[in-house]
Coordinates of C-alpha atoms and ligand atoms in Angstrom, one line a residue:
X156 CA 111.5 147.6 81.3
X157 CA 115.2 146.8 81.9
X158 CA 117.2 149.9 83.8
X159 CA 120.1 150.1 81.8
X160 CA 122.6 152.2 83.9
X161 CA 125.7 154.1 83.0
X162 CA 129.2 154.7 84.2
X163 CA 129.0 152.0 87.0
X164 CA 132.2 150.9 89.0
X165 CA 133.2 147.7 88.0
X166 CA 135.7 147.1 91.1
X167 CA 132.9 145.8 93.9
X168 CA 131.7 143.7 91.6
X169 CA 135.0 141.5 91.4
X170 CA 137.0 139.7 94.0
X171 CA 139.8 141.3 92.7
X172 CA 138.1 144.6 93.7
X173 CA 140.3 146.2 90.8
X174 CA 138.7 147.8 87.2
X175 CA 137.2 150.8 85.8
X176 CA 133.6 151.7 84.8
X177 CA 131.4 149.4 82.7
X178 CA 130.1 152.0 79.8
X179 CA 126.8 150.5 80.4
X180 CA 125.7 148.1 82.6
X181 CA 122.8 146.2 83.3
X182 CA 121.5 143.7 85.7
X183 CA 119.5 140.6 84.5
X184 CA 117.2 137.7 85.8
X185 CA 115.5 136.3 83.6
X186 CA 115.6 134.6 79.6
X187 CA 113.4 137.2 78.3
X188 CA 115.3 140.1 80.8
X189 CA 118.9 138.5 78.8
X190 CA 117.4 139.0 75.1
X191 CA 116.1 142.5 76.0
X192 CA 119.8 143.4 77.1
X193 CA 121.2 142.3 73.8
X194 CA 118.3 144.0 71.7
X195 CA 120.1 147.0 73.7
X196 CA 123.5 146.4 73.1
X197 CA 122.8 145.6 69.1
X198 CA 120.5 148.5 68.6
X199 CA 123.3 150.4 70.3
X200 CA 126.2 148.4 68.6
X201 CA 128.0 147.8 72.1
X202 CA 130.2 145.0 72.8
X203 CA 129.1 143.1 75.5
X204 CA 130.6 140.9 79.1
X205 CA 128.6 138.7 80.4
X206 CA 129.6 139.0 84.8
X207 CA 128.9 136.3 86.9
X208 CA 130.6 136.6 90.6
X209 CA 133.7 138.4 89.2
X210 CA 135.8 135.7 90.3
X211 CA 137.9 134.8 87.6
X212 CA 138.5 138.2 85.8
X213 CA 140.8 141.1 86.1
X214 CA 139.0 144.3 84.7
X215 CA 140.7 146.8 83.0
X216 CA 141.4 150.5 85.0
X217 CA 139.7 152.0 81.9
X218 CA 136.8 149.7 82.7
X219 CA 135.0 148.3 80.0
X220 CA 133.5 150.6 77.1
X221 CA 130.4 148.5 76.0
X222 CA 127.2 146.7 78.0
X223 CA 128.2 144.6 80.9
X224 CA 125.2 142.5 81.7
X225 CA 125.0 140.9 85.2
X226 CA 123.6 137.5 85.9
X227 CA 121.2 137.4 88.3
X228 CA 118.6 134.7 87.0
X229 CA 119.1 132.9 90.6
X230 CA 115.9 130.2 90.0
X231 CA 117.0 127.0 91.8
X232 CA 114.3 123.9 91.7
X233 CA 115.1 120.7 92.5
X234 CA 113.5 117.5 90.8
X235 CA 114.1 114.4 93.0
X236 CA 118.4 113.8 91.9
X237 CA 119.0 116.8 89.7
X238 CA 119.1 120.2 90.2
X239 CA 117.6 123.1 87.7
X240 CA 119.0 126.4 87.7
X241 CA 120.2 129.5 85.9
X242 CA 123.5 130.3 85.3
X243 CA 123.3 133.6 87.9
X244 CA 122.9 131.2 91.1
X245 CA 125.9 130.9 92.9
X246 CA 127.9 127.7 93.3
X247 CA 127.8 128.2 97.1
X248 CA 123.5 128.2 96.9
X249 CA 123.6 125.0 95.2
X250 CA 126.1 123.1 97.4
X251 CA 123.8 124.9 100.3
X252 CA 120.7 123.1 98.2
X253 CA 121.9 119.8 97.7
X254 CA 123.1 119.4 100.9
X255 CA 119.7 120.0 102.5
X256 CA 117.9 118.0 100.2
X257 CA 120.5 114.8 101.1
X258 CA 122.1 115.0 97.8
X259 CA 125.6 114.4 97.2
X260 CA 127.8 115.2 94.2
X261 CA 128.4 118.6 94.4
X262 CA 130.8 118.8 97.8
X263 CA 133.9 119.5 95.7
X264 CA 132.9 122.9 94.9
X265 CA 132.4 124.0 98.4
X266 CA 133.7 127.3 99.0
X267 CA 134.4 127.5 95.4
X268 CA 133.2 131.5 94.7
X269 CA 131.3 132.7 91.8
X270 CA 127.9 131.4 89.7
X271 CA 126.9 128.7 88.0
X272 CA 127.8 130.6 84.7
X273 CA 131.1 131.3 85.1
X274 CA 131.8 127.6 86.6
X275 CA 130.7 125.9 83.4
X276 CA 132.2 127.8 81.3
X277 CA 135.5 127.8 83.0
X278 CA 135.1 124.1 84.2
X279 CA 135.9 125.1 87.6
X280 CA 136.7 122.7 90.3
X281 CA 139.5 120.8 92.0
X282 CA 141.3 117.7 91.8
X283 CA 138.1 115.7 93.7
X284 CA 136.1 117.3 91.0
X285 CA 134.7 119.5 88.4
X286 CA 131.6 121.1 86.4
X287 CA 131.6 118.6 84.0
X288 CA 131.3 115.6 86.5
X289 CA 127.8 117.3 87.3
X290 CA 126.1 118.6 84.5
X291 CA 123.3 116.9 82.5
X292 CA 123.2 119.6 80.1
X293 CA 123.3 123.6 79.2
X294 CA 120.9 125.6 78.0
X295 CA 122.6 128.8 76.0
X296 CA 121.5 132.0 73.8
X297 CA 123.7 132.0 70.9
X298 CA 124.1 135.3 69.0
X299 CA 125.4 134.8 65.5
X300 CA 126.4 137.5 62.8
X301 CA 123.1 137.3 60.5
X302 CA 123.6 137.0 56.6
X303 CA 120.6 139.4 56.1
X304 CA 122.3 143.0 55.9
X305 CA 119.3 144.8 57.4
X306 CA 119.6 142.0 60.8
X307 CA 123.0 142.8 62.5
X308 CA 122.2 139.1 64.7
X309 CA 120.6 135.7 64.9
X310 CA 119.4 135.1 68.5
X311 CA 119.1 130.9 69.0
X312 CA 118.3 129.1 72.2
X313 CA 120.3 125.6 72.0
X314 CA 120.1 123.1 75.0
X315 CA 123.9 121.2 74.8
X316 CA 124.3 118.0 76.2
X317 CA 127.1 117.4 78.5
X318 CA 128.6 115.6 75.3
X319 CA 128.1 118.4 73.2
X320 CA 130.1 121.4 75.8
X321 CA 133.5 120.0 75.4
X322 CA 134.7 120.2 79.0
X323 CA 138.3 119.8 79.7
X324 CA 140.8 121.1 81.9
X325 CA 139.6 124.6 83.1
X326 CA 138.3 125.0 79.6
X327 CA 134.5 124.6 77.5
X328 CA 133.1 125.5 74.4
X329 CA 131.9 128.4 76.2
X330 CA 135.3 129.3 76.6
X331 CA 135.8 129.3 73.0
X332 CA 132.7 130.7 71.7
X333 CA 132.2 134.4 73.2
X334 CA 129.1 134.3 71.5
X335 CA 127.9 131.8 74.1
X336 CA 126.0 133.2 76.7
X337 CA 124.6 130.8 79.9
X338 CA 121.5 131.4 80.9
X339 CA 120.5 127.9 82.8
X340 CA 121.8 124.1 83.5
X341 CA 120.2 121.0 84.4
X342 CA 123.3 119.4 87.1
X343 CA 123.3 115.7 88.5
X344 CA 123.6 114.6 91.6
X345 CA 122.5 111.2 93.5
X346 CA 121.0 110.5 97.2
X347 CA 123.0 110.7 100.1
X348 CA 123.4 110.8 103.7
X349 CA 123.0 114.3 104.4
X350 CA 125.3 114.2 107.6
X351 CA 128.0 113.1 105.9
X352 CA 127.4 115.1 102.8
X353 CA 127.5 118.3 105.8
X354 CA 130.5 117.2 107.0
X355 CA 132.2 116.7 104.1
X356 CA 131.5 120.1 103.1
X357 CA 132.7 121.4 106.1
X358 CA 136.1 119.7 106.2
X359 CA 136.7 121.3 102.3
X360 CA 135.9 124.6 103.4
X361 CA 138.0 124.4 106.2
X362 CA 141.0 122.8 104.1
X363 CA 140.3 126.3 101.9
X364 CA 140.5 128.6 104.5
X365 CA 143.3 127.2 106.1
X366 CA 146.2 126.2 103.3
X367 CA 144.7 127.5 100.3
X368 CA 142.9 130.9 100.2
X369 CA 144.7 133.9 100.8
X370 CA 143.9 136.2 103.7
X371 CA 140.9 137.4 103.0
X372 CA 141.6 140.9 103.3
X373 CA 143.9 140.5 100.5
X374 CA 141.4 139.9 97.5
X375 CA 142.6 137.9 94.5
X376 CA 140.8 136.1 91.4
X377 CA 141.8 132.7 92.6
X378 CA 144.3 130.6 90.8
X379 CA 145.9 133.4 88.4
X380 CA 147.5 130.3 85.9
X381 CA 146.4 127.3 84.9
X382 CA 148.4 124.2 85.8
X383 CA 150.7 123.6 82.7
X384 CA 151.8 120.5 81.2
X385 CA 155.2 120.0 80.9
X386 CA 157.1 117.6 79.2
X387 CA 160.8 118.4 80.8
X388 CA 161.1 115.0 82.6
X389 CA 163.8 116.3 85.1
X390 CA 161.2 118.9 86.3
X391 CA 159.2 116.5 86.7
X392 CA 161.3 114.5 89.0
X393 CA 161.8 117.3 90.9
X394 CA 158.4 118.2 91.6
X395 CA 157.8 114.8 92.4
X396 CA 160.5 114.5 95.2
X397 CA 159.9 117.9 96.2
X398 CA 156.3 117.8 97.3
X399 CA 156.0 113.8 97.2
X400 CA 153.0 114.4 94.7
X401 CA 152.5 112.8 91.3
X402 CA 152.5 115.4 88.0
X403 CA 149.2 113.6 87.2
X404 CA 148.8 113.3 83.3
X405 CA 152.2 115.8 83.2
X406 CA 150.7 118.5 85.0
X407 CA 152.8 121.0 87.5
X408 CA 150.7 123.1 89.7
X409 CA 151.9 126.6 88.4
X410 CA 152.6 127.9 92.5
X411 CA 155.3 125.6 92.4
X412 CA 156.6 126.8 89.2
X413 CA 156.2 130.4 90.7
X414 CA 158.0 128.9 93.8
X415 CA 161.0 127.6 92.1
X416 CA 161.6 130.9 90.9
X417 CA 161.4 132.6 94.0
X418 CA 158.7 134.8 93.4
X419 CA 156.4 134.0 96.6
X420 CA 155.9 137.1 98.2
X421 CA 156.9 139.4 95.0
X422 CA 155.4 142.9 95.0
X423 CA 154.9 145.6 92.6
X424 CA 152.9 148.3 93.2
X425 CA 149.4 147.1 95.2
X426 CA 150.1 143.8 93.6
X427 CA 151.9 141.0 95.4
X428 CA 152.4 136.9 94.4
X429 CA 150.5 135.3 97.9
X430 CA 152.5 134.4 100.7
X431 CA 150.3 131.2 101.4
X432 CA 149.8 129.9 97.7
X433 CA 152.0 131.2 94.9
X434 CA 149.4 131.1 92.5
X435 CA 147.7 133.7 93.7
X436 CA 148.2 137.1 92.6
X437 CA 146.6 139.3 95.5
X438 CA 145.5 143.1 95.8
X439 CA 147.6 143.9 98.8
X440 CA 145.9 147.4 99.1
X441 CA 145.1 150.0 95.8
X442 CA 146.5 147.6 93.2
X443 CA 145.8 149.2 89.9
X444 CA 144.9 146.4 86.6
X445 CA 147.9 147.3 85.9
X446 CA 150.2 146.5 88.3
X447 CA 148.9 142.7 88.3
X448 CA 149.0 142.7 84.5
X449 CA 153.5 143.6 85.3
X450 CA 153.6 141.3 88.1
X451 CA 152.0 138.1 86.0
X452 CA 154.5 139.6 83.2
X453 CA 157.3 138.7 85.4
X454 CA 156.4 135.5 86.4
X455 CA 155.4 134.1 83.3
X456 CA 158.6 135.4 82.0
X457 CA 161.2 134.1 84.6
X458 CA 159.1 130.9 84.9
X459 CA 159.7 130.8 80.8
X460 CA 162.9 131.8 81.1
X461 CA 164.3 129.6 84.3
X462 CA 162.1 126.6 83.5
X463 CA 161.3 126.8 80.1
X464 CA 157.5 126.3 80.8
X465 CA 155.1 128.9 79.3
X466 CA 152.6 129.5 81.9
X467 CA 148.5 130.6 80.5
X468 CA 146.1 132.1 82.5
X469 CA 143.1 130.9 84.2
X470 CA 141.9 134.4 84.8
X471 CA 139.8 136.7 81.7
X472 CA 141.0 140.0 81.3
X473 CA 138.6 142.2 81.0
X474 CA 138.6 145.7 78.9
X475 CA 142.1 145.6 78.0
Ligands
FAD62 C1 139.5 132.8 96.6 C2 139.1 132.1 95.3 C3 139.3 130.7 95.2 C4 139.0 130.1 94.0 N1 139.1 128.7 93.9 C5 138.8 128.1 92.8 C6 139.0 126.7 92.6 O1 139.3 126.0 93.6 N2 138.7 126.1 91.4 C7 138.3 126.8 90.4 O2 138.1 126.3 89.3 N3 138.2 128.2 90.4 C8 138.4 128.8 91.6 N4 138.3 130.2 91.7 C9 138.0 131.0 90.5 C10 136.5 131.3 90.3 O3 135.8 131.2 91.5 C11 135.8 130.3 89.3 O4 136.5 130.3 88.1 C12 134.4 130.7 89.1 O5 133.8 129.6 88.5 C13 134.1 131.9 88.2 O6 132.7 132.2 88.2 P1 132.2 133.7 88.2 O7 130.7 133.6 88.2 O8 132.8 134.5 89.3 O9 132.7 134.1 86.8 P2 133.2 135.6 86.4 O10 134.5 135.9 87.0 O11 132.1 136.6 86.6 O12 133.4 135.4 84.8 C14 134.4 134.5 84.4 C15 134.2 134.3 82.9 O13 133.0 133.5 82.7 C16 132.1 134.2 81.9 N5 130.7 134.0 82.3 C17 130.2 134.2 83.5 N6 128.9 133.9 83.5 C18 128.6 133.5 82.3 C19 127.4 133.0 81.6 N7 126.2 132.9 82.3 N8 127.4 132.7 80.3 C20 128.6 132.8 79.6 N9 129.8 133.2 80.2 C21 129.8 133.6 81.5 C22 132.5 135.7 82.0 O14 132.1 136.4 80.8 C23 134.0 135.5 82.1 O15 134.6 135.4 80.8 C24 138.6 130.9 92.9 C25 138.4 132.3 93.0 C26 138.7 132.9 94.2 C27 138.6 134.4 94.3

């Protein structure tokens, strides 16, 4: 029987550590744990949030008024290059995994936070790599509106191909269908020498620690925009000569975009733009939802205004 709690703080459960209470909340680990949860929330007529690490959302300071259901089907098998597991394992287990078992593939997301889940429906990754260079295929509940009055939802278990998920930049057909929840993925990887693999992995986290991730006493979501495209070609010049990097396919990482306008370092209220990366909105101490949602505001409005590029972001608000 699932414990379906109530009123539980939504803030240790992000990296953020900012948000309100989930109305309802429940932890999962299993398929059939997953279908009892939304049995719940139908018969209850909650919306619901599927949480993976909580590190890619910014929760609301009035929390979230429906069932937030937390991943934690953490099975993890390996079958001789490929790696089975649901969606609630965290990236970190399975670059851990692979790496013992001498397989390589997955390095790129070393030190990457968060769960399976939320890295295949975001596509996370960096420019060495991404979700969708991995994964073999997805395995999803899908909860569609039902046409019989007396049935509020159709429950259907799918298996997508990697084909079939429409990866792209930092986005899925996860992304585009909330209906779409996770629960397991088949990823694939090939044999390797595990020393280097090791090594390999060390080096990347290192690389994060030192230029990329804030202090880590200043919590943050990661990157808070996606990279745009832009098509201003004297912008593009000037990132070019500026950094002596290539906009690859006319992408501009958004921190320099943030830099140009001279918002590193920007504060208001717990929320400041990271010293060390621009792209990272950090919680500098008691930063309410709301004083990241003014600062991102700012910048997305003196970047649009200064530059002319409209900046989206990579984070999901939640609850708002
Ligand atoms: C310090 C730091 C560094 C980071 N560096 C990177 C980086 O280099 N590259 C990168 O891409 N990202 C990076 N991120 C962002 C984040 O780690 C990734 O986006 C991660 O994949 C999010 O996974 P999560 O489990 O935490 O998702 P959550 O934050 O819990 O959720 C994000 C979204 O995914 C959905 N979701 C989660 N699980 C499921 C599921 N099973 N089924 C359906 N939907 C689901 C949620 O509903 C939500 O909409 C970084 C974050 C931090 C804090």
């Amino acid at each position: 029987m699932l414990k379906i709690q109530k009123n539980i703080s939504l803030a240790p459960l992000t990296t953020f550590k900012i948000g309100g209470l989930a109305k309802h909340f429940v932890e999962v680990s299993s398929e059939n744990e997953i279908l009892e949860a939304l049995d719940f929330a139908k018969e209850n007529n909650l919306e619901i949030f599927v949480l993976g690490g909580g590190s890619n959302i910014l929760v609301s300071d009035d929390g979230f008024n429906g069932l937030v259901i937390r991943m934690l089907n953490t099975s993890c098998i390996i079958h001789n290059t490929s790696i089975e597991c649901g969606s609630g394992v965290l990236l970190s287990q399975i670059v851990k995994e692979s790496a013992k078992n001498g397989l390589s593939g997955l390095e790129w997301a070393s030190g990457i936070p968060g769960t399976v889940g939320g890295a295949i429906r975001g596509n996370a990754g960096i420019p060495l790599g991404c979700m969708a260079d991995n994964i073999e295929c997805v395995k999803i509940l899908e909860s569609q509106k039902s046409k019989v009055k007396s049935q509020n939802y159709n429950l259907k278990i799918k298996t997508l191909k990697k084909e079939e998920c429409k990866f792209g930049y930092r986005s899925s057909i996860f992304k585009e269908n909330k209906d779409f929840i996770i629960i397991s993925a088949v990823l694939k990887l090939e044999k390797g020498d595990q020393e280097e693999i090791s090594k390999k992995i060390k080096e990347l986290i290192e690389n994060r620690l030192k230029v990329v991730h804030p202090n880590p006493k200043e919590p943050s979501s990661g990157s808070f925009f996606k990279n745009p495209k832009v098509d201003n070609l004297e912008l593009i010049a000037n990132f070019e000569k500026d950094t002596g990097q290539k906009a690859i396919d006319g992408k501009i990482p958004a921190g320099w975009l943030i830099d140009e306008v001279g918002l590193r370092g920007k504060k208001i209220g717990g929320a400041q733009v990271s010293e060390k990366h621009a792209n990272f909105v950090v919680n500098i101490g008691n930063a309410k939802a709301q004083d990241i949602v003014m600062l991102s505001s700012l910048i997305k409005m003196k970047v649009r205004d200064e530059l002319g590029v409209q900046l989206s972001e990579e984070i999901k608000y939640v609850g708002f």
